[in-house]
Coordinates of C-alpha atoms and ligand atoms in Angstrom, one line a residue:
M1128 CA 0.0 -0.1 0.1
S1129 CA 2.6 2.4 1.2
G1130 CA 4.5 1.9 -2.1
R1131 CA 1.6 3.2 -4.4
R1132 CA 2.3 6.6 -6.1
V1133 CA 0.7 9.8 -4.8
L1134 CA -1.1 12.4 -7.1
L1135 CA -2.1 15.8 -6.0
V1136 CA -5.0 17.2 -8.3
T1137 CA -5.8 20.7 -7.6
G1138 CA -9.6 21.4 -8.2
G1139 CA -10.1 17.6 -8.0
S1140 CA -13.7 17.9 -6.8
R1141 CA -15.5 18.6 -10.1
G1142 CA -15.2 18.5 -13.7
I1143 CA -11.8 17.7 -15.5
G1144 CA -10.0 17.3 -12.0
A1145 CA -12.6 14.9 -10.7
A1146 CA -12.3 12.9 -13.8
V1147 CA -8.5 12.8 -13.3
C1148 CA -9.1 11.6 -9.8
L1149 CA -11.3 8.8 -10.5
A1150 CA -9.3 7.6 -13.6
A1151 CA -5.8 7.9 -11.6
A1152 CA -7.2 6.1 -8.7
S1153 CA -8.4 3.2 -11.1
E1154 CA -4.8 3.0 -12.3
G1155 CA -3.4 2.6 -8.8
W1156 CA -2.5 6.1 -7.7
R1157 CA -3.4 7.3 -4.2
V1158 CA -5.0 10.7 -4.8
A1159 CA -5.3 14.0 -2.8
V1160 CA -8.4 15.6 -4.0
N1161 CA -8.0 19.3 -3.5
Y1162 CA -11.1 21.7 -3.6
S1163 CA -11.5 25.3 -2.7
S1164 CA -15.1 25.5 -1.3
N1165 CA -17.3 22.8 -2.2
R1166 CA -16.4 20.1 0.4
L1167 CA -19.2 17.6 -0.4
A1168 CA -18.3 17.4 -3.9
A1169 CA -14.5 16.5 -3.1
E1170 CA -15.9 14.0 -0.4
N1171 CA -18.0 12.6 -3.1
V1172 CA -15.0 11.9 -5.2
V1173 CA -13.3 10.5 -2.2
A1174 CA -16.3 8.1 -1.4
Q1175 CA -16.3 6.9 -5.1
I1176 CA -12.5 6.0 -5.0
A1177 CA -12.8 4.3 -1.6
A1178 CA -16.0 2.0 -3.0
A1179 CA -13.9 1.1 -5.9
G1180 CA -11.1 -0.1 -3.3
G1181 CA -8.8 2.9 -3.9
S1182 CA -7.3 5.5 -1.6
A1183 CA -7.9 9.2 -1.5
V1184 CA -8.2 12.2 0.9
A1185 CA -10.1 15.5 0.4
V1186 CA -7.8 18.5 0.9
Q1187 CA -9.2 21.8 1.2
G1188 CA -7.1 25.1 0.3
D1189 CA -7.4 27.9 -2.3
V1190 CA -4.7 27.8 -4.7
G1191 CA -5.2 31.6 -5.2
S1192 CA -3.6 32.1 -1.6
E1193 CA -0.2 31.3 -0.2
D1194 CA -1.6 29.9 2.9
G1195 CA -3.9 27.6 1.0
I1196 CA -1.1 26.3 -1.0
K1197 CA 1.0 25.6 2.2
A1198 CA -2.1 24.2 3.7
I1199 CA -2.7 21.9 0.6
F1200 CA 0.9 20.6 0.6
A1201 CA 1.1 20.1 4.5
A1202 CA -2.0 17.9 4.2
V1203 CA -0.5 15.8 1.4
D1204 CA 2.7 15.4 3.4
A1205 CA 0.7 14.4 6.5
A1206 CA -1.7 11.9 4.6
F1207 CA 1.0 10.2 2.4
G1208 CA 4.4 11.3 3.1
R1209 CA 5.3 11.2 -0.5
L1210 CA 4.3 12.8 -3.6
D1211 CA 4.8 11.6 -7.2
G1212 CA 2.5 13.8 -9.5
L1213 CA 0.9 17.0 -9.6
V1214 CA -2.1 18.1 -12.0
N1215 CA -2.5 21.8 -11.9
N1216 CA -6.2 21.8 -12.7
A1217 CA -7.6 24.3 -10.4
G1218 CA -8.8 27.3 -12.6
I1219 CA -11.4 29.9 -13.0
V1220 CA -12.9 32.0 -16.0
G1221 CA -15.3 35.2 -15.5
P1222 CA -18.1 36.4 -17.3
P1223 CA -17.8 37.6 -20.9
Q1224 CA -16.3 40.9 -20.9
R1225 CA -13.9 43.0 -23.2
I1226 CA -10.7 44.2 -21.7
D1227 CA -12.0 47.7 -21.3
E1228 CA -14.7 46.2 -18.9
V1229 CA -12.4 44.0 -17.0
S1230 CA -11.9 45.3 -13.3
P1231 CA -8.3 45.4 -11.7
E1232 CA -9.7 43.2 -9.3
R1233 CA -10.9 40.4 -11.5
L1234 CA -7.7 40.6 -13.5
E1235 CA -5.8 40.2 -10.3
R1236 CA -7.6 37.2 -9.2
M1237 CA -7.7 35.7 -12.8
F1238 CA -3.9 35.6 -12.5
R1239 CA -3.5 34.9 -8.9
V1240 CA -5.4 31.4 -9.2
N1241 CA -4.6 30.3 -12.8
V1242 CA -0.9 31.5 -13.0
T1243 CA 0.5 32.1 -9.5
G1244 CA -1.4 29.1 -8.1
T1245 CA -0.1 27.0 -10.8
I1246 CA 3.5 28.1 -10.3
R1247 CA 3.5 28.0 -6.7
C1248 CA 2.1 24.3 -6.6
A1249 CA 4.8 23.4 -9.1
A1250 CA 7.3 24.9 -7.1
E1251 CA 6.2 22.9 -3.9
A1252 CA 6.1 19.8 -5.9
V1253 CA 9.5 20.4 -7.4
L1254 CA 11.0 20.5 -3.8
R1255 CA 9.2 17.3 -3.0
M1256 CA 9.9 15.4 -6.3
S1257 CA 13.2 16.6 -7.8
T1258 CA 16.5 14.7 -7.2
R1259 CA 18.2 17.8 -6.5
H1260 CA 16.1 17.9 -3.4
G1261 CA 16.4 14.3 -2.6
G1262 CA 13.2 13.3 -4.3
K1263 CA 12.7 10.4 -6.5
G1264 CA 11.2 12.1 -9.6
G1265 CA 7.6 12.6 -10.6
A1266 CA 5.3 14.4 -13.4
I1267 CA 3.4 17.6 -13.6
V1268 CA 0.7 18.4 -15.8
N1269 CA -0.7 21.8 -16.1
L1270 CA -4.2 22.9 -17.4
S1271 CA -3.8 25.3 -20.3
S1272 CA -6.9 26.0 -22.7
A1273 CA -7.4 26.5 -26.5
A1274 CA -7.9 30.0 -25.3
A1275 CA -4.1 30.2 -25.1
V1276 CA -3.9 30.3 -28.7
L1277 CA -7.2 31.7 -29.8
G1278 CA -7.1 34.6 -27.7
A1279 CA -10.8 34.3 -26.6
P1280 CA -11.7 38.0 -28.1
G1281 CA -14.9 39.6 -26.8
Q1282 CA -15.1 36.9 -24.0
Y1283 CA -12.2 36.7 -21.5
V1284 CA -8.8 37.8 -23.2
D1285 CA -7.6 37.9 -19.6
Y1286 CA -8.1 34.2 -19.0
A1287 CA -6.6 33.4 -22.4
A1288 CA -3.5 35.6 -21.5
A1289 CA -3.4 33.7 -18.1
K1290 CA -3.3 30.1 -20.1
G1291 CA -0.7 31.6 -22.2
A1292 CA 1.5 31.9 -19.3
I1293 CA 0.8 28.4 -18.3
D1294 CA 2.1 27.3 -21.9
S1295 CA 5.5 29.3 -21.4
F1296 CA 5.9 28.1 -17.8
T1297 CA 5.4 24.4 -18.8
I1298 CA 8.0 24.8 -21.6
G1299 CA 10.5 26.7 -19.0
L1300 CA 9.9 24.5 -16.2
A1301 CA 10.2 21.3 -18.2
R1302 CA 13.7 22.3 -19.3
E1303 CA 14.6 23.5 -15.8
V1304 CA 13.9 20.2 -14.2
A1305 CA 14.4 17.7 -17.1
S1306 CA 17.7 16.3 -15.5
E1307 CA 16.1 16.1 -12.3
G1308 CA 13.6 13.3 -12.8
V1309 CA 10.7 15.5 -13.2
R1310 CA 8.6 15.7 -16.4
V1311 CA 6.5 18.9 -16.9
N1312 CA 3.6 18.7 -19.7
A1313 CA 0.4 20.4 -20.3
V1314 CA -2.8 19.9 -22.0
R1315 CA -4.9 22.5 -23.9
P1316 CA -8.7 21.3 -23.6
G1317 CA -11.0 22.9 -26.2
I1318 CA -14.7 23.0 -25.2
I1319 CA -15.4 20.5 -22.4
D1320 CA -18.9 20.1 -20.9
T1321 CA -18.5 21.0 -17.2
D1322 CA -19.7 23.5 -14.8
I1323 CA -17.2 25.8 -15.7
H1324 CA -19.1 27.6 -18.4
A1325 CA -22.1 28.2 -15.8
S1326 CA -19.6 29.6 -13.5
G1327 CA -18.8 32.3 -16.3
G1328 CA -22.4 33.0 -17.0
L1329 CA -22.7 30.8 -20.1
P1330 CA -24.4 27.6 -19.0
D1331 CA -25.0 26.4 -22.4
R1332 CA -21.6 27.2 -24.0
A1333 CA -20.5 23.5 -24.5
R1334 CA -23.8 22.9 -26.6
D1335 CA -24.0 26.2 -28.5
M1336 CA -20.3 26.0 -29.5
A1337 CA -20.7 22.6 -30.7
P1338 CA -21.3 23.6 -34.6
S1339 CA -18.1 25.6 -34.7
I1340 CA -16.0 22.6 -33.3
P1341 CA -14.3 20.5 -36.1
M1342 CA -15.7 17.3 -34.4
Q1343 CA -19.1 19.0 -34.1
R1344 CA -19.3 18.2 -30.3
S1345 CA -17.8 19.4 -27.0
G1346 CA -15.3 17.0 -25.3
T1347 CA -16.0 15.2 -22.0
A1348 CA -14.1 15.7 -18.7
G1349 CA -13.0 11.8 -19.1
E1350 CA -11.5 12.6 -22.6
V1351 CA -9.2 15.3 -21.0
A1352 CA -8.5 12.9 -18.0
D1353 CA -7.1 10.3 -20.4
A1354 CA -4.8 12.5 -22.0
I1355 CA -3.7 13.9 -18.4
L1356 CA -3.1 10.3 -17.3
Y1357 CA -1.0 9.4 -20.4
L1358 CA 1.4 12.4 -19.7
L1359 CA 1.6 11.3 -16.0
S1360 CA 2.2 7.6 -16.8
D1361 CA 5.3 5.5 -17.6
K1362 CA 4.3 5.5 -21.3
A1363 CA 5.4 9.0 -21.3
T1364 CA 8.8 8.9 -20.0
Y1365 CA 10.4 10.5 -22.8
V1366 CA 7.8 13.3 -23.0
T1367 CA 8.3 16.4 -21.5
G1368 CA 7.7 20.2 -22.4
A1369 CA 4.8 19.0 -24.6
I1370 CA 1.5 20.7 -24.8
L1371 CA -1.1 18.5 -26.1
N1372 CA -4.4 19.7 -27.8
V1373 CA -7.3 17.7 -26.6
S1374 CA -10.0 19.8 -28.6
G1375 CA -11.7 18.0 -31.2
G1376 CA -9.8 19.9 -33.8
R1377 CA -10.6 23.4 -32.4
Ligands
NAP2600 P1 -14.9 23.3 -13.1 O1 -15.9 22.3 -13.4 O2 -15.5 24.7 -12.9 O3 -14.2 22.7 -11.6 C1 -13.1 23.7 -11.0 C2 -12.6 23.0 -9.9 O4 -11.6 23.7 -9.5 C3 -13.5 22.6 -8.8 O5 -13.0 21.4 -8.3 C4 -13.1 23.8 -7.7 O6 -13.5 23.4 -6.4 C5 -11.6 23.9 -8.2 N1 -11.2 25.3 -7.7 C6 -11.9 26.5 -8.4 N2 -11.1 27.6 -7.9 C7 -10.0 27.1 -6.9 C8 -9.2 27.6 -6.3 N3 -8.9 28.7 -5.9 N4 -8.5 26.6 -5.3 C9 -8.8 25.6 -5.3 N5 -9.6 24.8 -6.1 C10 -10.2 25.5 -6.9 O7 -13.6 23.5 -14.1 P2 -13.3 22.4 -15.3 O8 -14.0 22.9 -16.6 O9 -13.2 21.2 -14.9 O10 -11.7 23.1 -15.5 C11 -10.7 22.5 -15.0 C12 -9.4 23.1 -15.6 O11 -9.5 22.8 -17.1 C13 -9.3 24.7 -15.4 O12 -7.9 25.2 -15.3 C14 -9.8 25.2 -16.8 O13 -9.2 26.7 -17.0 C15 -9.1 24.3 -17.9 N6 -10.1 24.2 -19.0 C16 -11.4 23.9 -19.2 C17 -12.1 23.8 -20.4 C18 -13.5 23.7 -20.3 O14 -14.0 23.7 -21.4 N7 -14.1 23.0 -19.3 C19 -11.3 24.3 -21.5 C20 -10.1 24.6 -21.4 C21 -9.2 24.6 -20.1 P3 -14.5 24.3 -5.7 O15 -16.1 23.7 -6.4 O16 -14.5 23.8 -4.2 O17 -14.2 25.9 -5.7

């Protein structure tokens, strides 16, 4: 039991993150299911994993705060005493706004959660996984977005810019720690059917956008999770610095 690899998924309680937690547990990972506010959703994921014979804990913490990040990693250390993988999945959008409508407060939070949160969680993971720090190596997967290359004009260019930063960070960190046993990759989902669209005030976005997607449909959280699980796995031992589109051709 104690030899099984440990994965931390930020925002693991719903959507893509929850699908990653369930898929990872079915492949034998022990999983830390991070959430920010919806404890019941996280506990539901943990219960599903336990019912299937896996091992998971719910870990509260806001990746948009340094105290939250410290609490998340302290909880992972206490529960498992090791870390082998990190999926930087927690992310937020905002309601559709042109940049001349975006408030400084929204912009600051957009970058604090999506960019600073990802970078700081990666730093804490490197401290635990890098051979430079006495670790045994590991893998990090960051959640970018097709918006990073499409720009999301008229919708949320601030979110798109934040995801562009994730692409650059993925490339840089991958090269920085490549010789220390840590692989770093990203996925760029297109339109995936999760609650994130409702949180941005567009509950029907996945359905409405389908005709504009080359595959003529939105993707599922499970389809993104499959790509992430590949990048975490020993099937990807020579893959680092890659950014994989999971977007139905979008
Ligand atoms: P979602 O359904 O809205 O779920 C978001 C998850 O993140 C929830 O578990 C939520 O937990 C958690 N979370 C939010 N803010 C957090 C914070 N500050 N600290 C810790 N956890 C936090 O989102 P999703 O659609 O699965 O998206 C997951 C990732 O994929 C995001 O990075 C998103 O930008 C990216 N992505 C999504 C799409 C898409 O179409 N869905 C496309 C491209 C990229 P609580 O409920 O507790 O807050």
